[in-house]
Tab-separated table of C-alpha atoms in Angstrom:
chain	number	residue	atom	x	y	z
A	1	UNK	CA	-6.592	12.385	-0.922
A	2	UNK	CA	-6.902	11.952	2.408
A	3	UNK	CA	-7.072	8.395	4.137
A	4	UNK	CA	-7.968	8.290	7.703
A	5	UNK	CA	-6.989	5.058	8.992
A	6	UNK	CA	-6.316	3.555	12.928
A	7	UNK	CA	-3.017	3.436	11.503
A	8	UNK	CA	-0.632	3.942	15.374
A	9	UNK	CA	-1.219	0.063	15.308
A	10	UNK	CA	-0.878	-0.250	11.640
A	11	UNK	CA	2.528	1.041	11.641
A	12	UNK	CA	3.060	-0.500	15.114
A	13	UNK	CA	2.576	-3.724	12.322
A	14	UNK	CA	4.563	-2.348	9.290
A	15	UNK	CA	7.552	-2.033	12.145
A	16	UNK	CA	8.300	-5.624	12.593
A	17	UNK	CA	9.572	-5.963	9.109
A	18	UNK	CA	12.854	-7.521	8.770
A	19	UNK	CA	14.815	-5.946	6.335
A	20	UNK	CA	16.676	-8.981	4.547
A	21	UNK	CA	19.767	-7.153	3.924
A	22	UNK	CA	21.511	-3.982	5.188
A	23	UNK	CA	21.580	-1.639	2.515
A	24	UNK	CA	23.670	2.122	3.050
A	25	UNK	CA	21.515	4.562	4.306
A	26	UNK	CA	19.119	6.333	0.922
A	27	UNK	CA	20.109	4.097	-1.417
A	28	UNK	CA	17.028	2.095	-0.514
A	29	UNK	CA	16.972	-2.083	-0.560
A	30	UNK	CA	14.307	-4.459	-0.798
A	31	UNK	CA	11.966	-6.311	2.057
A	32	UNK	CA	12.264	-9.460	-0.126
A	33	UNK	CA	14.612	-11.075	-1.882
A	34	UNK	CA	12.363	-14.042	-3.219
A	35	UNK	CA	10.932	-14.103	-6.711
A	36	UNK	CA	7.527	-11.959	-6.506
A	37	UNK	CA	4.411	-11.510	-8.567
A	38	UNK	CA	4.142	-7.572	-8.006
A	39	UNK	CA	6.824	-4.974	-6.924
A	40	UNK	CA	5.170	-2.185	-5.252
A	41	UNK	CA	7.761	0.919	-5.605
A	42	UNK	CA	7.053	4.181	-3.082
A	43	UNK	CA	8.063	7.105	-2.702
A	44	UNK	CA	7.027	10.280	-0.248
A	45	UNK	CA	7.813	14.090	0.026
A	46	UNK	CA	6.444	17.133	2.165
A	47	UNK	CA	4.231	17.582	-0.699
A	48	UNK	CA	2.612	13.947	-0.876
A	49	UNK	CA	3.687	11.128	-2.030
A	50	UNK	CA	2.529	8.324	-4.307
A	51	UNK	CA	2.775	4.599	-5.536
A	52	UNK	CA	3.324	2.581	-8.705
A	53	UNK	CA	2.543	-1.554	-8.690
A	54	UNK	CA	3.871	-3.797	-11.434
A	55	UNK	CA	2.981	-5.477	-13.248
A	56	UNK	CA	-0.404	-4.362	-13.244
A	57	UNK	CA	0.636	-0.960	-14.244
A	58	UNK	CA	-1.294	0.810	-11.262
A	59	UNK	CA	-0.634	4.695	-10.453
A	60	UNK	CA	-2.030	6.208	-6.445
A	61	UNK	CA	-1.018	9.229	-5.455
A	62	UNK	CA	-1.835	11.491	-2.668
A	63	UNK	CA	-1.437	15.102	-0.917
A	64	UNK	CA	-0.565	15.215	2.972
A	65	UNK	CA	-3.133	16.657	4.540
A	66	UNK	CA	-2.246	20.200	6.730
A	67	UNK	CA	-2.448	18.267	9.954
A	68	UNK	CA	-0.057	15.483	8.434
A	69	UNK	CA	2.243	18.437	6.758
A	70	UNK	CA	4.317	19.107	9.668
A	71	UNK	CA	5.525	15.862	10.110
A	72	UNK	CA	9.151	13.614	9.915
A	73	UNK	CA	9.860	11.980	5.959
A	74	UNK	CA	10.038	8.551	8.048
A	75	UNK	CA	6.537	9.529	8.590
A	76	UNK	CA	5.490	10.253	5.516
A	77	UNK	CA	7.712	7.156	3.717
A	78	UNK	CA	6.139	4.656	6.022
A	79	UNK	CA	2.729	6.381	5.695
A	80	UNK	CA	3.380	6.076	1.854
A	81	UNK	CA	3.978	2.476	2.486
A	82	UNK	CA	0.573	2.067	4.341
A	83	UNK	CA	-1.776	3.627	1.779
A	84	UNK	CA	-0.658	1.929	-1.063
A	85	UNK	CA	-1.142	-1.288	0.941
A	86	UNK	CA	-4.693	-0.097	1.759
A	87	UNK	CA	-5.030	1.220	-1.453
A	88	UNK	CA	-4.715	-1.471	-4.098
């Protein structure tokens, strides 16, 4: 599944997010430490991506296109966030 978008500008918007606290590389940490009604969990690999939205139990996933298969893992991770937010 491939979702076309004008993502350079949208990724730039995502890059303006500030982390609420520093974390260890690879450990993962929250962007928001306050109360929230929804929790979005995303993950990406070289093959594809997935996301889960709680407490609604919504799940979405997809595979990268052949053109995307050579990108850096950081690109995959940010794209997974973008696709999840765009499609939920």
